[in-house]
Coordinates of C-alpha atoms and ligand atoms in Angstrom, one line a residue:
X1 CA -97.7 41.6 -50.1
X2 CA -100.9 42.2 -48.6
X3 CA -102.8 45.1 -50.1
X4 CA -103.2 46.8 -46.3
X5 CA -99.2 46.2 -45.7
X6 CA -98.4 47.6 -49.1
X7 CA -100.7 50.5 -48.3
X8 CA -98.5 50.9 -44.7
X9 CA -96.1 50.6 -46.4
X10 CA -96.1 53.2 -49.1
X11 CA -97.5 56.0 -46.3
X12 CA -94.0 54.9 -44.5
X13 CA -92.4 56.0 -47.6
X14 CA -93.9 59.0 -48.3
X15 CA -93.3 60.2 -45.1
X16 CA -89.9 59.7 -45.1
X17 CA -89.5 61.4 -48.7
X18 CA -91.3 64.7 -47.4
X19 CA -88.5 64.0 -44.4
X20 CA -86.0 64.0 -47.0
X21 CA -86.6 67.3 -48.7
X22 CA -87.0 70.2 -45.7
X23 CA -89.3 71.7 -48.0
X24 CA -91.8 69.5 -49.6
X25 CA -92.4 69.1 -52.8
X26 CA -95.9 68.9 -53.9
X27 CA -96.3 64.7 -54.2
X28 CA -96.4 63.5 -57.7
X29 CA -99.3 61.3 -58.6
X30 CA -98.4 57.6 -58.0
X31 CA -100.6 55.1 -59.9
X32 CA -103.0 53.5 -58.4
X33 CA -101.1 51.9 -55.6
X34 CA -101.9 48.2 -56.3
X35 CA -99.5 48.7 -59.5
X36 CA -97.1 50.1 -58.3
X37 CA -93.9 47.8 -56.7
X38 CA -92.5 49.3 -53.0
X39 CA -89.1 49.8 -55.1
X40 CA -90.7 51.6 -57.7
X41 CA -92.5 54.0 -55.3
X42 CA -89.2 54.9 -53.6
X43 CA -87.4 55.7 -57.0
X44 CA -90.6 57.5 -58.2
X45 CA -90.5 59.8 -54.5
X46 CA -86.9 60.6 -54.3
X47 CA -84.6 62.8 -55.2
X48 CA -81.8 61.6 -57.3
X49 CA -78.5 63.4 -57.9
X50 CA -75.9 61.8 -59.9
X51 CA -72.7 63.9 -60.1
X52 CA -70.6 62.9 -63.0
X53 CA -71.5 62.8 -66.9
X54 CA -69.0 64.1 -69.5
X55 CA -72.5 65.3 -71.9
X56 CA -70.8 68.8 -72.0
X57 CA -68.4 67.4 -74.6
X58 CA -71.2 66.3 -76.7
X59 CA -73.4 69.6 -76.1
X60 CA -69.6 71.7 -77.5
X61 CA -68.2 68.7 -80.0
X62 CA -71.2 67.6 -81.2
X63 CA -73.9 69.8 -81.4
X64 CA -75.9 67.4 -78.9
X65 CA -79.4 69.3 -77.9
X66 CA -80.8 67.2 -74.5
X67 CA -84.2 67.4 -76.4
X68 CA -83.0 64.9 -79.0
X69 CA -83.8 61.0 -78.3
X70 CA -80.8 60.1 -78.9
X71 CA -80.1 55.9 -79.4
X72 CA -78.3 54.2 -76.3
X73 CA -75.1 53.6 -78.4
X74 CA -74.8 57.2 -78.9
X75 CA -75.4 59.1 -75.2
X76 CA -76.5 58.0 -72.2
X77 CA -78.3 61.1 -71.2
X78 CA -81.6 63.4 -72.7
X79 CA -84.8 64.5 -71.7
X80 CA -86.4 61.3 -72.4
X81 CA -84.0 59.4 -70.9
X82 CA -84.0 61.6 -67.6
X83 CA -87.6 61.2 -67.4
X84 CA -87.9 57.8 -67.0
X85 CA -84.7 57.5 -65.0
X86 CA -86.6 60.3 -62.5
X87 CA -83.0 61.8 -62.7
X88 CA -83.7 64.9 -60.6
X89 CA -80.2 66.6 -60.8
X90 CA -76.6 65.9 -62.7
X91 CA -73.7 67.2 -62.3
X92 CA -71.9 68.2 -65.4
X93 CA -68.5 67.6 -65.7
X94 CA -66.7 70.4 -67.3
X95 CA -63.6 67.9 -68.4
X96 CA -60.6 69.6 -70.0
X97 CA -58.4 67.5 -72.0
X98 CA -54.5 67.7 -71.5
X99 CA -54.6 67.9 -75.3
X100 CA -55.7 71.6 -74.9
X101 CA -52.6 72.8 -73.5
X102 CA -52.3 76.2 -73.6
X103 CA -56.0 76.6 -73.5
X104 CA -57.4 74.8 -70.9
X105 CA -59.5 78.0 -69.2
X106 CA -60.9 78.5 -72.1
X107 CA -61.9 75.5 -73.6
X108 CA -63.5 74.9 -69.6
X109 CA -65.3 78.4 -70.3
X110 CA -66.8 77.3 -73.5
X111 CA -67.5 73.8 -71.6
X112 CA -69.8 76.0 -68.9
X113 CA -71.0 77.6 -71.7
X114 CA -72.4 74.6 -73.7
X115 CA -74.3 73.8 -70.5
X116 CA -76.0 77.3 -69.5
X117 CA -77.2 77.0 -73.6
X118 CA -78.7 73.8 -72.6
X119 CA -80.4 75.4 -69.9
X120 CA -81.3 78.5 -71.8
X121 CA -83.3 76.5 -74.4
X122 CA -85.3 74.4 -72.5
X123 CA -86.3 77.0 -69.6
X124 CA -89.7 74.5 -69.2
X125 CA -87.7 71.2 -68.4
X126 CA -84.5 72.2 -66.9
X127 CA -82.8 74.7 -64.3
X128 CA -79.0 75.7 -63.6
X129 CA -78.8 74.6 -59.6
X130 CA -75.8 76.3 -57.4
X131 CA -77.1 75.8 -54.3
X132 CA -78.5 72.9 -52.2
X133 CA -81.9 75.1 -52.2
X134 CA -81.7 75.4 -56.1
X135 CA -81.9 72.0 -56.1
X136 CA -84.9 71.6 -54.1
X137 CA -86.4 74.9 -55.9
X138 CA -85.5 72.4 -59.4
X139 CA -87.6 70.0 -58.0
X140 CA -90.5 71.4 -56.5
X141 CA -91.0 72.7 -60.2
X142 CA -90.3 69.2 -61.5
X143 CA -87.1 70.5 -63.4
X144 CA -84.2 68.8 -64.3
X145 CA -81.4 70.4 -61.9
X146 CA -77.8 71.1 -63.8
X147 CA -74.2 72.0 -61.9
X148 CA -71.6 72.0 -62.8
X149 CA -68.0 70.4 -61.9
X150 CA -64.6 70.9 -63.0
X151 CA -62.9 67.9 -63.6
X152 CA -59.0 68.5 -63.6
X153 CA -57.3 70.9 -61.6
X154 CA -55.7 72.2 -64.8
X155 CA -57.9 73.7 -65.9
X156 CA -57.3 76.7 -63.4
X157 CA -54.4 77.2 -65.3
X158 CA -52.0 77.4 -61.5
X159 CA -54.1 80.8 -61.0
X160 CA -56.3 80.9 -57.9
X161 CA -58.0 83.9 -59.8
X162 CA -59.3 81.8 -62.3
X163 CA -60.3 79.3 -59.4
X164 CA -62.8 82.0 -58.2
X165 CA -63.9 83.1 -61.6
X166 CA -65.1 79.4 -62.3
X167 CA -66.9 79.7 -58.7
X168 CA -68.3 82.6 -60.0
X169 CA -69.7 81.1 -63.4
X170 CA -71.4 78.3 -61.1
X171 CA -68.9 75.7 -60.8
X172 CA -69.7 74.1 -57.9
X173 CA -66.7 71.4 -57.7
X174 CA -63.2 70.5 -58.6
X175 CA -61.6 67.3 -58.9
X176 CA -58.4 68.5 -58.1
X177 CA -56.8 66.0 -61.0
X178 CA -58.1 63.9 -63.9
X179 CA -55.7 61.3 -65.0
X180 CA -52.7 64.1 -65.2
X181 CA -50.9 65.3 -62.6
X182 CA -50.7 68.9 -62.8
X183 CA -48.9 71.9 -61.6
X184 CA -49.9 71.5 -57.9
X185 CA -51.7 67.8 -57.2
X186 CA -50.6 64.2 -58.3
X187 CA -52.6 62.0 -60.2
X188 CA -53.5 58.3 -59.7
X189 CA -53.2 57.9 -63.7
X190 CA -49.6 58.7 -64.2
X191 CA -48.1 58.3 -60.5
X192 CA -45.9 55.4 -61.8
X193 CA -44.7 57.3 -64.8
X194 CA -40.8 58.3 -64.3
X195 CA -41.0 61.1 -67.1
X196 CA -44.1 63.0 -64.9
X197 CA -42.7 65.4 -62.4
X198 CA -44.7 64.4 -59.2
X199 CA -44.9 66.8 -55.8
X200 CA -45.4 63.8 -53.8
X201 CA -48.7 64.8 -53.1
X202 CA -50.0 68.6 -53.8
X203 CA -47.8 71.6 -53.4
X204 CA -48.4 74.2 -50.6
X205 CA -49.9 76.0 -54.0
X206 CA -52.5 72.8 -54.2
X207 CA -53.2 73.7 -50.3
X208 CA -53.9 77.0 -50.9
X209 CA -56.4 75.9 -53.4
X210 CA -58.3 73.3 -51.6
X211 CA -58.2 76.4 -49.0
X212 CA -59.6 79.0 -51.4
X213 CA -62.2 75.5 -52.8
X214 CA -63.4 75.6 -48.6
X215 CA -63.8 79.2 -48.8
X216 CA -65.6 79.8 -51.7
X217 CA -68.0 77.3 -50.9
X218 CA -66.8 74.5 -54.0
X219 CA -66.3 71.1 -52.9
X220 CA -62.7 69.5 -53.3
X221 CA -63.6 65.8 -55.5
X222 CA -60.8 63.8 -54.8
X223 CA -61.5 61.6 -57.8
X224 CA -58.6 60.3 -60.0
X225 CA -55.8 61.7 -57.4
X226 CA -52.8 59.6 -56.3
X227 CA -53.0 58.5 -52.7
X228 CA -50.9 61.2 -51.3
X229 CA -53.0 63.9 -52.9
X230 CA -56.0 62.2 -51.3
X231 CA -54.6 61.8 -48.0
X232 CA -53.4 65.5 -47.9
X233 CA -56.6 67.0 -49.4
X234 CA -58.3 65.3 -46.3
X235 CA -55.8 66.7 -43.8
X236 CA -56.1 70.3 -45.6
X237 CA -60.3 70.3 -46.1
X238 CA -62.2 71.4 -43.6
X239 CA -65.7 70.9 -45.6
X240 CA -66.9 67.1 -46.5
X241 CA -65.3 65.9 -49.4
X242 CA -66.5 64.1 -52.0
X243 CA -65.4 61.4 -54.8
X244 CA -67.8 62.3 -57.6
X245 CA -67.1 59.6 -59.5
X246 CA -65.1 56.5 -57.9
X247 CA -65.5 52.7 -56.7
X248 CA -63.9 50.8 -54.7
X249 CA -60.3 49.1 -54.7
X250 CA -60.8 46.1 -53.0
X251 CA -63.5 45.3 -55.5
X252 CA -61.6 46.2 -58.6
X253 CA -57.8 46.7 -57.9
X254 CA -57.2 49.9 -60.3
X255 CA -55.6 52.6 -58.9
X256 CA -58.5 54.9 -59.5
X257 CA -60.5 53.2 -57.2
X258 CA -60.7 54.2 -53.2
X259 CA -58.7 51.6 -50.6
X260 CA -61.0 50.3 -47.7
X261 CA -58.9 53.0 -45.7
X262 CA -59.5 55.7 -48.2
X263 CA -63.7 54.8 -47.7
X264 CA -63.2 55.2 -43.9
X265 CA -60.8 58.6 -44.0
X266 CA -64.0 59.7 -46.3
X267 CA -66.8 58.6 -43.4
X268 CA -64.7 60.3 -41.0
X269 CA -64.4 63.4 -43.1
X270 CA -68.4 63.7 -43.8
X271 CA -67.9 62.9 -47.4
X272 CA -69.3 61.0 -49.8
X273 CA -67.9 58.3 -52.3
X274 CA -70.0 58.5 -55.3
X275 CA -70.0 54.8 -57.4
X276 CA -68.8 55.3 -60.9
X277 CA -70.8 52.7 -63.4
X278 CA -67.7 51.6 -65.9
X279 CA -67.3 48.2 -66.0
X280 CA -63.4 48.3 -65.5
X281 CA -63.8 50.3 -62.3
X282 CA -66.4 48.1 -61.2
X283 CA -65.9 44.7 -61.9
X284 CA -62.3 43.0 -61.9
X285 CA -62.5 40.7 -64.3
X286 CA -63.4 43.0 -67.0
X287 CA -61.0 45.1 -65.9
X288 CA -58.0 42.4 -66.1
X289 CA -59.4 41.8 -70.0
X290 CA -59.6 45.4 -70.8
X291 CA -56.9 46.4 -69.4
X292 CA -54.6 43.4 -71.7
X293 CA -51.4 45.7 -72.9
X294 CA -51.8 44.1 -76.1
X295 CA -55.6 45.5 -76.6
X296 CA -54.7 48.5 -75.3
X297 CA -51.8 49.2 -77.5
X298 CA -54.4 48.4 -80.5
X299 CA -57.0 50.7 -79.6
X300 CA -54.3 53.8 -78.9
X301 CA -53.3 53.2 -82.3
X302 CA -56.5 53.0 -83.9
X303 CA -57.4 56.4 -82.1
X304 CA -53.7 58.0 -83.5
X305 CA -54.3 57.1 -86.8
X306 CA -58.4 58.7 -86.5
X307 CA -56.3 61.9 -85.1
X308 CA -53.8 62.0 -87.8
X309 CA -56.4 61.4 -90.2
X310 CA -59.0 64.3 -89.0
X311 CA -56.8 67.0 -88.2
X312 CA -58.2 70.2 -87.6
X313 CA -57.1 72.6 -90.1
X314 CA -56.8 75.3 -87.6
X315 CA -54.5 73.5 -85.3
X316 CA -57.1 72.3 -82.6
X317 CA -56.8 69.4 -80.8
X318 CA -59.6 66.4 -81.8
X319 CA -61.6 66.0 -78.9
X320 CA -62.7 62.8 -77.5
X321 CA -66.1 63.3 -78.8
X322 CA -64.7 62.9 -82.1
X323 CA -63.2 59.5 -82.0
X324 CA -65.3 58.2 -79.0
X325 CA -66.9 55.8 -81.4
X326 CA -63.5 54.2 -81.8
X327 CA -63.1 53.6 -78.2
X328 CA -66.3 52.4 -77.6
X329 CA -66.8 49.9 -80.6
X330 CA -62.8 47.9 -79.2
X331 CA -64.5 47.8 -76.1
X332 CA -67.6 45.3 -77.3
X333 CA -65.3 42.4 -77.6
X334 CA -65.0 42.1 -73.7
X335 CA -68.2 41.1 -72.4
X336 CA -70.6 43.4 -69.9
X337 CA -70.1 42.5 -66.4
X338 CA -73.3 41.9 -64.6
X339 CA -75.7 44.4 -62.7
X340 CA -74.3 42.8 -59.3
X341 CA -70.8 44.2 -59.6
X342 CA -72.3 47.3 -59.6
X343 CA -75.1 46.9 -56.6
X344 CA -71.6 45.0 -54.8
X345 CA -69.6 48.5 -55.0
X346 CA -72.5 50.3 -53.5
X347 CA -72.7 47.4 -50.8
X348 CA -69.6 47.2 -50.6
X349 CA -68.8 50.8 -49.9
X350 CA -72.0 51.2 -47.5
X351 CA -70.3 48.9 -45.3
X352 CA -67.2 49.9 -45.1
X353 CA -67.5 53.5 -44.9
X354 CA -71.2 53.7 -43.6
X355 CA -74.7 54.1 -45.5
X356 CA -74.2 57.6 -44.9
X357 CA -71.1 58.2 -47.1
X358 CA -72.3 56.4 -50.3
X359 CA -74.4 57.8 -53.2
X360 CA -73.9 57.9 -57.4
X361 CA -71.3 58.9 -59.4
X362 CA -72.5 57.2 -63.1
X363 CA -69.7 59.0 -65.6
X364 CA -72.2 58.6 -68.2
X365 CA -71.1 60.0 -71.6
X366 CA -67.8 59.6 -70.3
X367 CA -67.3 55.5 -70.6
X368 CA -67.3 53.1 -73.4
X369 CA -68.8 50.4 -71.2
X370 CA -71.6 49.9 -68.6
X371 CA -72.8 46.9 -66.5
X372 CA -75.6 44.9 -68.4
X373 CA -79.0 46.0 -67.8
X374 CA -77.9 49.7 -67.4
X375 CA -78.0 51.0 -71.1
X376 CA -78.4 54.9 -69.6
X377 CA -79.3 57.1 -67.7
X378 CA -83.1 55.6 -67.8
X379 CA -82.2 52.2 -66.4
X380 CA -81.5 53.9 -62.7
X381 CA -84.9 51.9 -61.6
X382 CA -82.7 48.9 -61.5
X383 CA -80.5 50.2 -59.5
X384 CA -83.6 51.1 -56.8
X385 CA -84.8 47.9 -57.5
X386 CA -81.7 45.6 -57.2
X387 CA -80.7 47.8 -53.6
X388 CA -84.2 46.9 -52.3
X389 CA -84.2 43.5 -53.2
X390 CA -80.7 43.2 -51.3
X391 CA -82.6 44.6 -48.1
X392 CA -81.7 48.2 -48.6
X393 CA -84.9 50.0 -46.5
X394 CA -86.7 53.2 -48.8
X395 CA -84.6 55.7 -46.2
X396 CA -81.2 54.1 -46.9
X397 CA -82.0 54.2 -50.5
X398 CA -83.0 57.4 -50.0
X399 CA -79.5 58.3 -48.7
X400 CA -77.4 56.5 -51.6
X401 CA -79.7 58.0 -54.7
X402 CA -79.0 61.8 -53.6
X403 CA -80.0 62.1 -49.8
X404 CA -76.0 61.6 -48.6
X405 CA -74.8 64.1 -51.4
X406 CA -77.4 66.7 -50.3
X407 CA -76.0 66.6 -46.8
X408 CA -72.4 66.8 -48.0
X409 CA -73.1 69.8 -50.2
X410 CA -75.1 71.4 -47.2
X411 CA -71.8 70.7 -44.8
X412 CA -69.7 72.7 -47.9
X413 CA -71.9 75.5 -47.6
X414 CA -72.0 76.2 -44.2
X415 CA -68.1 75.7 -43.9
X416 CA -67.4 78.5 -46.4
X417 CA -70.3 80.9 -44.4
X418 CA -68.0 79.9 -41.7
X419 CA -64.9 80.8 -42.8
X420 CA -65.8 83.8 -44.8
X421 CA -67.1 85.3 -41.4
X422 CA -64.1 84.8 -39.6
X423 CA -61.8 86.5 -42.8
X424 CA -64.6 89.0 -42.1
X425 CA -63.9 89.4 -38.6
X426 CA -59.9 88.9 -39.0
X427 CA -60.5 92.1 -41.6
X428 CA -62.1 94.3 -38.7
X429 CA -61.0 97.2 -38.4
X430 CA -59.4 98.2 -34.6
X431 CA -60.0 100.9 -32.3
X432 CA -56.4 102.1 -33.0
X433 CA -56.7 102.0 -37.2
X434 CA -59.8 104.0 -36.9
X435 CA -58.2 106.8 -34.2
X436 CA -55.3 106.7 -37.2
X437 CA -57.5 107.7 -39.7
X438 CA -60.0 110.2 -38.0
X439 CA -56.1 111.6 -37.3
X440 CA -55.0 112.0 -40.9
X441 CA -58.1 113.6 -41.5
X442 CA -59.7 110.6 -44.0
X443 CA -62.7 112.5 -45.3
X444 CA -66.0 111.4 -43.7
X445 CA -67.2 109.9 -47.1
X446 CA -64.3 107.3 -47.1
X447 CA -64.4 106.7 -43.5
X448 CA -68.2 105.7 -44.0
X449 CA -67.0 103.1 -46.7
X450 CA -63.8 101.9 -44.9
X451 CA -66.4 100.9 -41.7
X452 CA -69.4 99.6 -44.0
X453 CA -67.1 97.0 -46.1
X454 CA -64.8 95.9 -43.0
X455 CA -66.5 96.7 -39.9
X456 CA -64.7 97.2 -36.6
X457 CA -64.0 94.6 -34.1
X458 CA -63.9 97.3 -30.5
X459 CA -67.9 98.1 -28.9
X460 CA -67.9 102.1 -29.0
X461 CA -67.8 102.9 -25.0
X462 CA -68.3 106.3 -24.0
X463 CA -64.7 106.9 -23.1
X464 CA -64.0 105.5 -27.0
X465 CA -66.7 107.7 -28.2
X466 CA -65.1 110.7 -26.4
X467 CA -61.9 110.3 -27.7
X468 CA -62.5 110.1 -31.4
X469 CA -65.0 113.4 -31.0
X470 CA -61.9 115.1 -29.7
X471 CA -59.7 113.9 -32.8
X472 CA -62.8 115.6 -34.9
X473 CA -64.6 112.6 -36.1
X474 CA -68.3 113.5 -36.9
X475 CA -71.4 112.0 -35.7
X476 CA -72.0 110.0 -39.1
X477 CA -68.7 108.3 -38.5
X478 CA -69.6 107.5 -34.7
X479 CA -73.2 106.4 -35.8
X480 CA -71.6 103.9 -38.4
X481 CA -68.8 102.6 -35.8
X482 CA -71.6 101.6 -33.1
X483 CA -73.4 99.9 -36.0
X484 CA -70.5 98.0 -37.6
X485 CA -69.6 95.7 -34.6
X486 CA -68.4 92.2 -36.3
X487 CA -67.9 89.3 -33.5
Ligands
ZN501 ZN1 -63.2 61.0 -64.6

């Protein structure tokens, strides 16, 4: 390229990352531009959310600090790692094994908590992010942004309190189902199994939830559900969606993985279908080798005997951290599938469901294989690199490495300031409730909080005004009326 078309070039892109972020963050220094590649200067300028790794597990099970440079074989994601990567948010997935029966809140509690202990050490590097603008806040600062995700309806235990309370400690999304069905949602990973009771679909329970999810303001993942689930969730929802961590079915036929249909019902929706990285969701011919019933009988029975072995003296489950090793080192006999497979899920799912309804979804820390060439989370340059060389301009690629997610999550926001308004204004209280309580002789101190917390939904006319004087209400309680109108 000539030098004056590179330099055009790279002022096109920079304008088009300060369109990206609605605040701009103050510009990193770029090398001198003559070393830098066009691809390079869009991954360096963007802001890239990916929003599934399992690390919690390896914060709780193993003690893992993000400050430790860790080798590939052992995690996918640190500091260092993130650095390179220019990873500028991640959501953490707070995954609750069905092994913990009995105590899935709580082992999701001391999930959250492993996370806000990350954050809590390394104030200088890293920021927890709940919002869209503590996102952007992360990376004005240059921080590394961490949420948070549930992954597995379970883990609210069938309790739409506990739903809230995780809302509360920060969890921003729920994958309604891992690979279990639960109490109120099917499950892609055991819909052929006899001996599972399915709901064929979710329950009017699991519609209340994605409901309360809209509400609240937590986006409904429909990751890992069955089809029905999926289909229903999207009929329920009335915020974008998102799959925070799937690829596509034609591609790779496991059950996982999102039909051509699925992608569209997503675009229509104002979702997003986040690309997971594993090779067998990516790439079917690794998936037909790994997925052999014969290797997979071997590798459940090396991971029973590691269990029976390592026990827990006080009756815990062992958690996957523990025997991960296993897992990962039967998975080395099949070979890596190429970088392509994975660059032909994001193509693939671009066209189908639209460039605006793609983005990253890695499940690093999570899988026990990647595509060659991406080793961790400090390889996502190749990913920017291999989209450009494919055609991909710097504002789609913009779009796919966190841009589409942002406007999802921004969609999910303003749905539940939507909807909590209207309960607000369905709450009001009416001309005739208020003449009911000035009548029972409510003391003016209640009264005062009764109109503060649920307003009224009548204008105070004179006639109104008159009336209530003659029932005895004061002139605080008429002052508060005329200033509580909710419409
Ligand atoms: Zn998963």
């Amino acid at each position: 390229m000539k030098p004056l078309r590179l330099l055009v070039c790279l002022l096109f892109l920079s304008t088009l990352a300060f369109a990206q972020h609605k605040t701009a963050p103050p510009k990193k220094k770029l090398p001198p531009a003559k070393t830098v590649a066009p691809w390079e200067a869009i991954h360096q300028s963007a802001l890239i959310i990916d929003t599934h790794a399992d690390t919690p597990q390896r914060f709780l099970d193993e003690n893992f600090d993000l400050s430790q440079n860790t080798p590939i074989a052992d995690g996918h994601i640190d500091f260092g790692k993130i650095k390179k990567g220019n990873l500028g948010a991640e959501f953490f997935s707070i995954w609750v094994e069905p092994e913990f029966k009995g105590h899935y809140a709580a082992r999701a509690m001391d999930l959250i908590d492993s996370v806000y202990r990350q954050a809590a050490r390394h104030p200088d590097q890293m920021s927890m992010a709940f919002t869209i603008d503590d996102i952007l806040r992360a990376h004005q600062q240059h921080k590394f942004a961490a949420l948070m995700g549930i992954e597995g309806g379970h883990a609210i235990e069938n309790d739409m309190r506990l739903l809230r309370d995780f809302y509360r400690l920060g969890v921003r999304y729920m994958t309604l189902t891992c690979s279990n069905t639960n109490g109120w949602a099917d499950s892609s990973g055991d819909i052929q199994d006899p001996k599972v009771n399915h709901h064929n679909g979710m329950t009017d329970f699991g519609k209340d939830v994605v409901r309360e999810m809209n509400r609240l303001g937590m986006i409904v993942d429909i990751s890992h559900v069955s089809d029905a689930t999926f289909y229903q969730a999207l009929l329920v929802s009335q915020a974008p969606v998102i799959a925070s961590h799937s690829s596509s079915r034609e591609l790779t036929n496991h059950p996982r993985n999102m039909t051509d249909d699925m992608l569209r019902a997503v675009a229509r929706n104002g979702g997003v279908v986040m690309v997971n990285y594993y090779s067998a969701f990516i790439d079917e011919d690794y998936r037909k080798a790994a997925y052999d019933p014969e290797k997979m009988k071997q590798r459940d029975a090396q991971v029973e005997a590691f269990k029976k072995q390592h026990a827990h003296a006080d009756g815990s489950p062992v958690a996957y951290a523990e025997y991960a090793f296993i897992e990962k080192k039967w998975a080395e006999q099949f070979p890596r599938p190429p970088l392509k497979s994975l660059i032909d899920q994001i193509d693939h799912i671009a066209k189908v469901a639209g460039i605006d309804h793609v983005g990253l979804g890695s499940d690093f820390d999570g899988v026990t294989s990647l595509p060659q060439g991406i080793d961790s989370t400090a390889d996502l340059p190749k990913i920017t690199e291999a989209l450009y060389q494919r055609g991909y301009s710097g504002g789609d690629i913009f779009k796919i490495l966190g841009g589409n997610f942002l406007r999802a999550m921004r969609g999910v926001e303003a749905t539940a300031r939507r909807l909590q308004a209207e309960r607000k204004e369905a709450d009001a209280l009416s001309f005739e409730d208020l003449e009911l309580m000035v009548g029972n002789r409510v003391t003016t101190e209640r009264l005062l909080d009764i109109i503060r917390e649920h307003g009224v939904n009548f204008d105070l006319t004179p006639e109104r005004r008159t009336q209530l004087k003659a029932e005895k209400a004061d002139d605080f309680v008429l002052d508060a009326i005329a200033k509580a109108r909710r419409r």
